[in-house]
């Protein structure tokens, strides 16, 4: 068992740390304690993402032409570690970076990679993910948004919901039904749909985190015409693209949960015996998550495929963060309900309105057990693929 990294990995870390020391903008550092949002990406955030891209530090595992340097999985891990130590976001369009562009590099044509993925990675355009619908959330295969081929175009009709950042996005990676007669997993395709297409309407709505948190959207499609060249992956092969898209989201997702647990550990001040018991549980959850994650990372570095372990980590991490936020809010008492973000819009240069309240941390913790596959879905995967239980 080796509990440290080889010298070349540590050299990679040191090079990136030196880059951050020389180039980190004040605005990015100031935004460290706010929940990330893909809405209304400011110019300085685009410039920061472009700087990372141009120097190969945006997604180091990518080839240089797509913002990386062909780094291995352990180098990618320490890159994320350095970002997390400083609470730095590489992008304020996280779905565009981690899901949409990554999916296009995996499944897109060369033209789509150049026209769409590269521009998303360079922050020239932003992207959102059109998956969930009013009747198809965790069960993506139940989606009803239709796309009918008409010559060189698809005609799209239907609705999406919970589409984060759609009102500020330039393009949607949209999952549609193209064969209504096929088994529901086999009749799905994926289209890139520009948000300025006639017949496409975006309607943002607030969440419990406050009236200024307008990241969620309803998206309506009424006879929206999409060029057939915008089909991503094979026709009726969208289920494979969906699994790949969520796989990109989950690969090192456990690290973000571990970082959130660490932040809660640093900020949580136990007062009573019950508080101290909760704090100890939080510390053990944090350690267990990091050890299990390190084991999964080592397997991937050896080239071993263990998709089920990602579900274990996602389940453990998301629910541990939720329990931790609940315990911390309870320990804080009535003061924990103070929520300045409810009355003032976020200004990353105003320190008085920068730090998330305990209430906001708590309500946001529920998103982790939903996004990227719900806890219920993860338990099904663990039951079938790890424990060998019947469907």
mmCIF file of C-alpha atoms in Angstrom, residues 50-353:
data_model
loop_
_atom_site.group_PDB
_atom_site.id
_atom_site.type_symbol
_atom_site.label_atom_id
_atom_site.label_comp_id
_atom_site.label_asym_id
_atom_site.label_seq_id
_atom_site.Cartn_x
_atom_site.Cartn_y
_atom_site.Cartn_z
ATOM 1 C CA UNK A 50 -9.971 30.972 -20.808
ATOM 2 C CA UNK A 51 -6.685 31.550 -18.988
ATOM 3 C CA UNK A 52 -6.845 28.031 -17.538
ATOM 4 C CA UNK A 53 -7.718 26.633 -20.978
ATOM 5 C CA UNK A 54 -4.867 28.390 -22.753
ATOM 6 C CA UNK A 55 -2.340 27.105 -20.216
ATOM 7 C CA UNK A 56 -3.622 23.518 -20.159
ATOM 8 C CA UNK A 57 -4.973 23.752 -16.612
ATOM 9 C CA UNK A 58 -8.734 23.728 -17.269
ATOM 10 C CA UNK A 59 -9.158 19.946 -17.604
ATOM 11 C CA UNK A 60 -5.635 18.492 -17.524
ATOM 12 C CA UNK A 61 -6.824 15.074 -18.719
ATOM 13 C CA UNK A 62 -7.872 16.584 -22.061
ATOM 14 C CA UNK A 63 -5.483 17.004 -24.996
ATOM 15 C CA UNK A 64 -3.942 20.503 -25.353
ATOM 16 C CA UNK A 65 -6.388 21.586 -28.062
ATOM 17 C CA UNK A 66 -9.200 21.121 -25.537
ATOM 18 C CA UNK A 67 -7.680 22.811 -22.506
ATOM 19 C CA UNK A 68 -5.508 20.070 -21.046
ATOM 20 C CA UNK A 69 -2.149 18.361 -21.178
ATOM 21 C CA UNK A 70 -3.004 14.643 -21.489
ATOM 22 C CA UNK A 71 -2.589 14.170 -17.737
ATOM 23 C CA UNK A 72 -3.171 10.856 -16.014
ATOM 24 C CA UNK A 73 -5.883 10.233 -13.436
ATOM 25 C CA UNK A 74 -3.587 10.852 -10.440
ATOM 26 C CA UNK A 75 -2.446 14.159 -11.904
ATOM 27 C CA UNK A 76 -6.073 15.098 -12.495
ATOM 28 C CA UNK A 77 -6.777 14.250 -8.867
ATOM 29 C CA UNK A 78 -4.062 16.499 -7.406
ATOM 30 C CA UNK A 79 -5.188 19.268 -9.782
ATOM 31 C CA UNK A 80 -8.655 19.065 -8.212
ATOM 32 C CA UNK A 81 -7.095 18.899 -4.760
ATOM 33 C CA UNK A 82 -5.252 22.172 -5.298
ATOM 34 C CA UNK A 83 -8.447 23.835 -6.488
ATOM 35 C CA UNK A 84 -10.383 22.492 -3.498
ATOM 36 C CA UNK A 85 -7.738 23.585 -0.963
ATOM 37 C CA UNK A 86 -8.271 27.163 -2.167
ATOM 38 C CA UNK A 87 -12.021 26.755 -2.829
ATOM 39 C CA UNK A 88 -11.482 27.867 -6.414
ATOM 40 C CA UNK A 89 -13.920 27.212 -9.243
ATOM 41 C CA UNK A 90 -12.293 26.527 -12.635
ATOM 42 C CA UNK A 91 -15.597 27.413 -14.321
ATOM 43 C CA UNK A 92 -18.846 29.119 -13.395
ATOM 44 C CA UNK A 93 -20.614 27.004 -16.029
ATOM 45 C CA UNK A 94 -19.955 23.635 -14.328
ATOM 46 C CA UNK A 95 -22.365 21.545 -16.404
ATOM 47 C CA UNK A 96 -20.982 22.989 -19.601
ATOM 48 C CA UNK A 97 -17.467 22.111 -18.507
ATOM 49 C CA UNK A 98 -17.928 18.780 -16.755
ATOM 50 C CA UNK A 99 -20.849 17.207 -18.618
ATOM 51 C CA UNK A 100 -21.704 18.809 -21.967
ATOM 52 C CA UNK A 101 -18.212 19.468 -23.348
ATOM 53 C CA UNK A 102 -16.976 16.144 -21.940
ATOM 54 C CA UNK A 103 -19.878 14.316 -23.613
ATOM 55 C CA UNK A 104 -19.169 16.003 -26.937
ATOM 56 C CA UNK A 105 -15.521 14.958 -26.745
ATOM 57 C CA UNK A 106 -16.665 11.375 -26.105
ATOM 58 C CA UNK A 107 -19.577 11.102 -28.526
ATOM 59 C CA UNK A 108 -19.504 14.109 -30.865
ATOM 60 C CA UNK A 109 -18.255 14.468 -34.411
ATOM 61 C CA UNK A 110 -15.030 16.329 -35.133
ATOM 62 C CA UNK A 111 -17.118 19.291 -36.304
ATOM 63 C CA UNK A 112 -19.139 19.268 -33.072
ATOM 64 C CA UNK A 113 -15.973 19.137 -30.983
ATOM 65 C CA UNK A 114 -14.578 22.189 -32.754
ATOM 66 C CA UNK A 115 -17.799 24.174 -33.125
ATOM 67 C CA UNK A 116 -19.303 23.472 -29.715
ATOM 68 C CA UNK A 117 -17.003 21.710 -27.216
ATOM 69 C CA UNK A 118 -13.957 23.920 -27.755
ATOM 70 C CA UNK A 119 -16.035 27.109 -27.500
ATOM 71 C CA UNK A 120 -17.710 25.874 -24.292
ATOM 72 C CA UNK A 121 -14.326 25.024 -22.784
ATOM 73 C CA UNK A 122 -12.923 28.445 -23.733
ATOM 74 C CA UNK A 123 -15.979 30.144 -22.141
ATOM 75 C CA UNK A 124 -16.956 31.700 -25.465
ATOM 76 C CA UNK A 125 -20.416 30.176 -25.018
ATOM 77 C CA UNK A 126 -22.213 28.506 -22.099
ATOM 78 C CA UNK A 127 -24.223 25.287 -22.130
ATOM 79 C CA UNK A 128 -26.922 23.601 -20.059
ATOM 80 C CA UNK A 129 -28.203 20.034 -19.798
ATOM 81 C CA UNK A 130 -31.781 19.315 -20.901
ATOM 82 C CA UNK A 131 -32.568 15.989 -19.247
ATOM 83 C CA UNK A 132 -35.275 16.144 -16.579
ATOM 84 C CA UNK A 133 -38.948 16.625 -17.419
ATOM 85 C CA UNK A 134 -42.080 17.038 -15.265
ATOM 86 C CA UNK A 135 -42.712 13.293 -15.575
ATOM 87 C CA UNK A 136 -39.147 12.071 -16.055
ATOM 88 C CA UNK A 137 -36.669 12.971 -13.354
ATOM 89 C CA UNK A 138 -34.811 9.987 -11.936
ATOM 90 C CA UNK A 139 -36.425 7.817 -14.630
ATOM 91 C CA UNK A 140 -34.879 9.502 -17.660
ATOM 92 C CA UNK A 141 -36.235 6.750 -19.899
ATOM 93 C CA UNK A 142 -39.724 8.137 -19.238
ATOM 94 C CA UNK A 143 -39.032 11.376 -21.121
ATOM 95 C CA UNK A 144 -41.689 12.574 -23.588
ATOM 96 C CA UNK A 145 -40.102 15.469 -25.452
ATOM 97 C CA UNK A 146 -40.387 14.407 -29.105
ATOM 98 C CA UNK A 147 -38.098 15.011 -32.057
ATOM 99 C CA UNK A 148 -39.442 14.072 -35.490
ATOM 100 C CA UNK A 149 -37.146 13.978 -38.526
ATOM 101 C CA UNK A 150 -38.209 16.306 -41.334
ATOM 102 C CA UNK A 151 -35.657 16.300 -44.137
ATOM 103 C CA UNK A 152 -32.399 17.780 -42.864
ATOM 104 C CA UNK A 153 -33.967 18.853 -39.571
ATOM 105 C CA UNK A 154 -35.585 17.527 -36.427
ATOM 106 C CA UNK A 155 -38.785 19.182 -35.184
ATOM 107 C CA UNK A 156 -38.854 19.217 -31.367
ATOM 108 C CA UNK A 157 -41.899 19.560 -29.109
ATOM 109 C CA UNK A 158 -42.068 19.129 -25.348
ATOM 110 C CA UNK A 159 -40.834 20.482 -22.030
ATOM 111 C CA UNK A 160 -37.826 20.243 -19.714
ATOM 112 C CA UNK A 161 -37.583 21.374 -16.086
ATOM 113 C CA UNK A 162 -34.871 21.894 -13.420
ATOM 114 C CA UNK A 163 -32.596 22.927 -16.300
ATOM 115 C CA UNK A 164 -29.818 24.714 -14.416
ATOM 116 C CA UNK A 165 -28.512 27.840 -16.125
ATOM 117 C CA UNK A 166 -30.700 27.467 -19.210
ATOM 118 C CA UNK A 167 -31.749 31.134 -19.242
ATOM 119 C CA UNK A 168 -28.110 32.179 -19.614
ATOM 120 C CA UNK A 169 -26.983 29.293 -21.842
ATOM 121 C CA UNK A 170 -26.257 29.526 -25.541
ATOM 122 C CA UNK A 171 -26.958 25.855 -26.240
ATOM 123 C CA UNK A 172 -28.748 22.921 -24.598
ATOM 124 C CA UNK A 173 -27.610 19.299 -24.768
ATOM 125 C CA UNK A 174 -31.143 17.933 -25.006
ATOM 126 C CA UNK A 175 -32.411 14.373 -24.633
ATOM 127 C CA UNK A 176 -35.424 13.673 -26.867
ATOM 128 C CA UNK A 177 -37.533 10.726 -27.954
ATOM 129 C CA UNK A 178 -37.025 9.900 -31.618
ATOM 130 C CA UNK A 179 -38.677 6.457 -31.771
ATOM 131 C CA UNK A 180 -41.876 6.276 -29.705
ATOM 132 C CA UNK A 181 -42.438 2.637 -30.696
ATOM 133 C CA UNK A 182 -39.101 1.347 -29.422
ATOM 134 C CA UNK A 183 -38.545 0.168 -25.827
ATOM 135 C CA UNK A 184 -38.249 3.336 -23.795
ATOM 136 C CA UNK A 185 -34.485 3.005 -23.229
ATOM 137 C CA UNK A 186 -33.853 2.502 -26.943
ATOM 138 C CA UNK A 187 -35.852 5.314 -28.547
ATOM 139 C CA UNK A 188 -33.888 8.270 -27.142
ATOM 140 C CA UNK A 189 -31.514 10.578 -29.027
ATOM 141 C CA UNK A 190 -29.477 13.655 -28.119
ATOM 142 C CA UNK A 191 -29.572 17.029 -29.873
ATOM 143 C CA UNK A 192 -27.610 20.236 -29.477
ATOM 144 C CA UNK A 193 -30.275 22.952 -29.539
ATOM 145 C CA UNK A 194 -29.248 26.644 -29.671
ATOM 146 C CA UNK A 195 -31.339 28.594 -27.163
ATOM 147 C CA UNK A 196 -32.114 31.347 -29.688
ATOM 148 C CA UNK A 197 -34.008 28.849 -31.865
ATOM 149 C CA UNK A 198 -37.538 30.043 -32.770
ATOM 150 C CA UNK A 199 -40.139 28.289 -30.602
ATOM 151 C CA UNK A 200 -37.783 27.722 -27.640
ATOM 152 C CA UNK A 201 -38.853 29.462 -24.406
ATOM 153 C CA UNK A 202 -36.869 29.553 -21.152
ATOM 154 C CA UNK A 203 -38.593 30.415 -17.896
ATOM 155 C CA UNK A 204 -36.337 30.728 -14.798
ATOM 156 C CA UNK A 205 -37.814 30.190 -11.340
ATOM 157 C CA UNK A 206 -36.587 30.757 -7.791
ATOM 158 C CA UNK A 207 -35.640 28.069 -5.296
ATOM 159 C CA UNK A 208 -35.826 27.846 -1.511
ATOM 160 C CA UNK A 209 -32.329 29.389 -1.405
ATOM 161 C CA UNK A 210 -33.802 32.789 -2.204
ATOM 162 C CA UNK A 211 -35.543 35.001 -4.785
ATOM 163 C CA UNK A 212 -32.199 35.918 -6.349
ATOM 164 C CA UNK A 213 -31.204 32.298 -6.927
ATOM 165 C CA UNK A 214 -32.739 31.914 -10.387
ATOM 166 C CA UNK A 215 -30.609 29.046 -11.638
ATOM 167 C CA UNK A 216 -33.444 26.571 -12.337
ATOM 168 C CA UNK A 217 -35.521 26.806 -15.508
ATOM 169 C CA UNK A 218 -38.479 25.400 -17.319
ATOM 170 C CA UNK A 219 -37.751 25.069 -21.038
ATOM 171 C CA UNK A 220 -40.522 24.740 -23.626
ATOM 172 C CA UNK A 221 -40.121 23.514 -27.213
ATOM 173 C CA UNK A 222 -42.831 24.361 -29.712
ATOM 174 C CA UNK A 223 -42.014 23.162 -33.238
ATOM 175 C CA UNK A 224 -38.333 23.971 -32.700
ATOM 176 C CA UNK A 225 -36.318 23.111 -35.812
ATOM 177 C CA UNK A 226 -32.858 21.682 -35.204
ATOM 178 C CA UNK A 227 -30.344 20.804 -37.942
ATOM 179 C CA UNK A 228 -29.825 17.048 -38.217
ATOM 180 C CA UNK A 229 -26.068 17.671 -37.992
ATOM 181 C CA UNK A 230 -26.667 18.600 -34.326
ATOM 182 C CA UNK A 231 -27.419 14.960 -33.474
ATOM 183 C CA UNK A 232 -24.875 13.789 -30.864
ATOM 184 C CA UNK A 233 -24.038 10.107 -31.063
ATOM 185 C CA UNK A 234 -26.145 7.601 -33.004
ATOM 186 C CA UNK A 235 -29.851 8.028 -33.706
ATOM 187 C CA UNK A 236 -31.813 6.294 -30.931
ATOM 188 C CA UNK A 237 -28.529 5.761 -29.068
ATOM 189 C CA UNK A 238 -29.089 8.471 -26.464
ATOM 190 C CA UNK A 239 -29.193 6.090 -23.517
ATOM 191 C CA UNK A 240 -25.494 5.355 -23.971
ATOM 192 C CA UNK A 241 -24.770 9.081 -24.229
ATOM 193 C CA UNK A 242 -26.761 9.664 -21.018
ATOM 194 C CA UNK A 243 -24.755 7.074 -19.113
ATOM 195 C CA UNK A 244 -21.558 8.577 -20.444
ATOM 196 C CA UNK A 245 -22.676 12.098 -19.535
ATOM 197 C CA UNK A 246 -23.484 11.147 -15.947
ATOM 198 C CA UNK A 247 -20.282 9.111 -15.779
ATOM 199 C CA UNK A 248 -18.291 12.263 -16.511
ATOM 200 C CA UNK A 249 -20.144 13.970 -13.672
ATOM 201 C CA UNK A 250 -19.500 11.172 -11.159
ATOM 202 C CA UNK A 251 -15.862 10.196 -11.807
ATOM 203 C CA UNK A 252 -14.299 12.404 -9.108
ATOM 204 C CA UNK A 253 -17.549 13.710 -7.639
ATOM 205 C CA UNK A 254 -16.743 12.075 -4.310
ATOM 206 C CA UNK A 255 -13.896 14.548 -3.847
ATOM 207 C CA UNK A 256 -16.285 17.503 -3.906
ATOM 208 C CA UNK A 257 -18.411 15.843 -1.212
ATOM 209 C CA UNK A 258 -15.300 15.185 0.870
ATOM 210 C CA UNK A 259 -14.295 18.829 0.512
ATOM 211 C CA UNK A 260 -17.731 19.978 1.655
ATOM 212 C CA UNK A 261 -17.501 17.684 4.662
ATOM 213 C CA UNK A 262 -14.085 19.137 5.451
ATOM 214 C CA UNK A 263 -15.476 22.672 5.265
ATOM 215 C CA UNK A 264 -18.259 21.722 7.665
ATOM 216 C CA UNK A 265 -15.708 20.170 10.029
ATOM 217 C CA UNK A 266 -13.739 23.401 10.063
ATOM 218 C CA UNK A 267 -16.797 25.599 10.637
ATOM 219 C CA UNK A 268 -18.856 23.357 12.953
ATOM 220 C CA UNK A 269 -18.451 24.331 16.619
ATOM 221 C CA UNK A 270 -20.015 21.612 18.831
ATOM 222 C CA UNK A 271 -21.404 22.819 22.152
ATOM 223 C CA UNK A 272 -23.318 19.937 23.722
ATOM 224 C CA UNK A 273 -22.647 16.207 24.089
ATOM 225 C CA UNK A 274 -25.088 15.575 21.242
ATOM 226 C CA UNK A 275 -23.248 18.098 19.076
ATOM 227 C CA UNK A 276 -19.927 16.423 19.815
ATOM 228 C CA UNK A 277 -21.372 13.028 18.896
ATOM 229 C CA UNK A 278 -22.571 14.456 15.573
ATOM 230 C CA UNK A 279 -19.174 16.047 15.013
ATOM 231 C CA UNK A 280 -17.437 12.709 15.565
ATOM 232 C CA UNK A 281 -19.768 11.033 13.077
ATOM 233 C CA UNK A 282 -19.005 13.767 10.561
ATOM 234 C CA UNK A 283 -15.257 13.238 11.038
ATOM 235 C CA UNK A 284 -15.610 9.474 10.530
ATOM 236 C CA UNK A 285 -17.764 9.949 7.423
ATOM 237 C CA UNK A 286 -15.149 12.284 6.013
ATOM 238 C CA UNK A 287 -12.329 9.827 6.645
ATOM 239 C CA UNK A 288 -14.291 6.855 5.273
ATOM 240 C CA UNK A 289 -15.209 8.749 2.113
ATOM 241 C CA UNK A 290 -11.603 9.771 1.469
ATOM 242 C CA UNK A 291 -10.275 6.242 2.052
ATOM 243 C CA UNK A 292 -12.892 4.609 -0.188
ATOM 244 C CA UNK A 293 -12.352 7.308 -2.799
ATOM 245 C CA UNK A 294 -8.588 6.788 -2.713
ATOM 246 C CA UNK A 295 -9.073 3.051 -3.229
ATOM 247 C CA UNK A 296 -11.338 3.720 -6.237
ATOM 248 C CA UNK A 297 -8.801 6.200 -7.585
ATOM 249 C CA UNK A 298 -6.034 3.601 -7.318
ATOM 250 C CA UNK A 299 -8.127 1.054 -9.212
ATOM 251 C CA UNK A 300 -8.772 3.546 -11.993
ATOM 252 C CA UNK A 301 -5.068 4.417 -12.147
ATOM 253 C CA UNK A 302 -4.389 0.703 -12.733
ATOM 254 C CA UNK A 303 -6.900 0.690 -15.578
ATOM 255 C CA UNK A 304 -9.559 -1.274 -13.691
ATOM 256 C CA UNK A 305 -13.201 -0.441 -14.391
ATOM 257 C CA UNK A 306 -15.397 -0.290 -11.288
ATOM 258 C CA UNK A 307 -18.505 1.722 -12.146
ATOM 259 C CA UNK A 308 -20.418 0.437 -9.112
ATOM 260 C CA UNK A 309 -17.876 1.975 -6.731
ATOM 261 C CA UNK A 310 -18.806 5.419 -8.077
ATOM 262 C CA UNK A 311 -22.376 4.791 -6.965
ATOM 263 C CA UNK A 312 -21.181 3.768 -3.500
ATOM 264 C CA UNK A 313 -19.108 6.942 -3.228
ATOM 265 C CA UNK A 314 -21.852 9.176 -4.584
ATOM 266 C CA UNK A 315 -24.374 7.689 -2.155
ATOM 267 C CA UNK A 316 -22.080 7.897 0.869
ATOM 268 C CA UNK A 317 -20.787 11.379 0.078
ATOM 269 C CA UNK A 318 -24.067 13.092 -0.754
ATOM 270 C CA UNK A 319 -25.919 11.680 2.255
ATOM 271 C CA UNK A 320 -23.014 12.372 4.626
ATOM 272 C CA UNK A 321 -23.001 16.028 3.552
ATOM 273 C CA UNK A 322 -26.754 16.215 4.095
ATOM 274 C CA UNK A 323 -26.493 14.700 7.586
ATOM 275 C CA UNK A 324 -23.599 16.991 8.436
ATOM 276 C CA UNK A 325 -25.437 20.128 7.315
ATOM 277 C CA UNK A 326 -28.494 19.053 9.308
ATOM 278 C CA UNK A 327 -26.418 18.467 12.467
ATOM 279 C CA UNK A 328 -24.551 21.745 12.087
ATOM 280 C CA UNK A 329 -27.752 23.730 11.562
ATOM 281 C CA UNK A 330 -29.312 22.084 14.626
ATOM 282 C CA UNK A 331 -26.236 22.908 16.714
ATOM 283 C CA UNK A 332 -26.321 26.511 15.544
ATOM 284 C CA UNK A 333 -29.864 26.914 16.842
ATOM 285 C CA UNK A 334 -32.071 29.849 15.930
ATOM 286 C CA UNK A 335 -29.081 31.823 14.648
ATOM 287 C CA UNK A 336 -28.637 29.222 11.941
ATOM 288 C CA UNK A 337 -31.825 30.413 10.252
ATOM 289 C CA UNK A 338 -30.300 33.816 9.497
ATOM 290 C CA UNK A 339 -30.110 33.985 5.712
ATOM 291 C CA UNK A 340 -28.749 37.267 4.284
ATOM 292 C CA UNK A 341 -28.930 35.920 0.740
ATOM 293 C CA UNK A 342 -32.737 36.114 0.935
ATOM 294 C CA UNK A 343 -32.638 39.889 0.913
ATOM 295 C CA UNK A 344 -29.589 40.882 -1.125
ATOM 296 C CA UNK A 345 -28.197 39.719 -4.478
ATOM 297 C CA UNK A 346 -24.758 38.140 -4.477
ATOM 298 C CA UNK A 347 -21.821 40.466 -5.050
ATOM 299 C CA UNK A 348 -18.504 38.551 -5.119
ATOM 300 C CA UNK A 349 -16.583 41.696 -4.134
ATOM 301 C CA UNK A 350 -18.775 42.422 -1.104
ATOM 302 C CA UNK A 351 -17.488 40.331 1.786
ATOM 303 C CA UNK A 352 -20.539 41.112 3.922
ATOM 304 C CA UNK A 353 -22.702 39.145 1.507
#
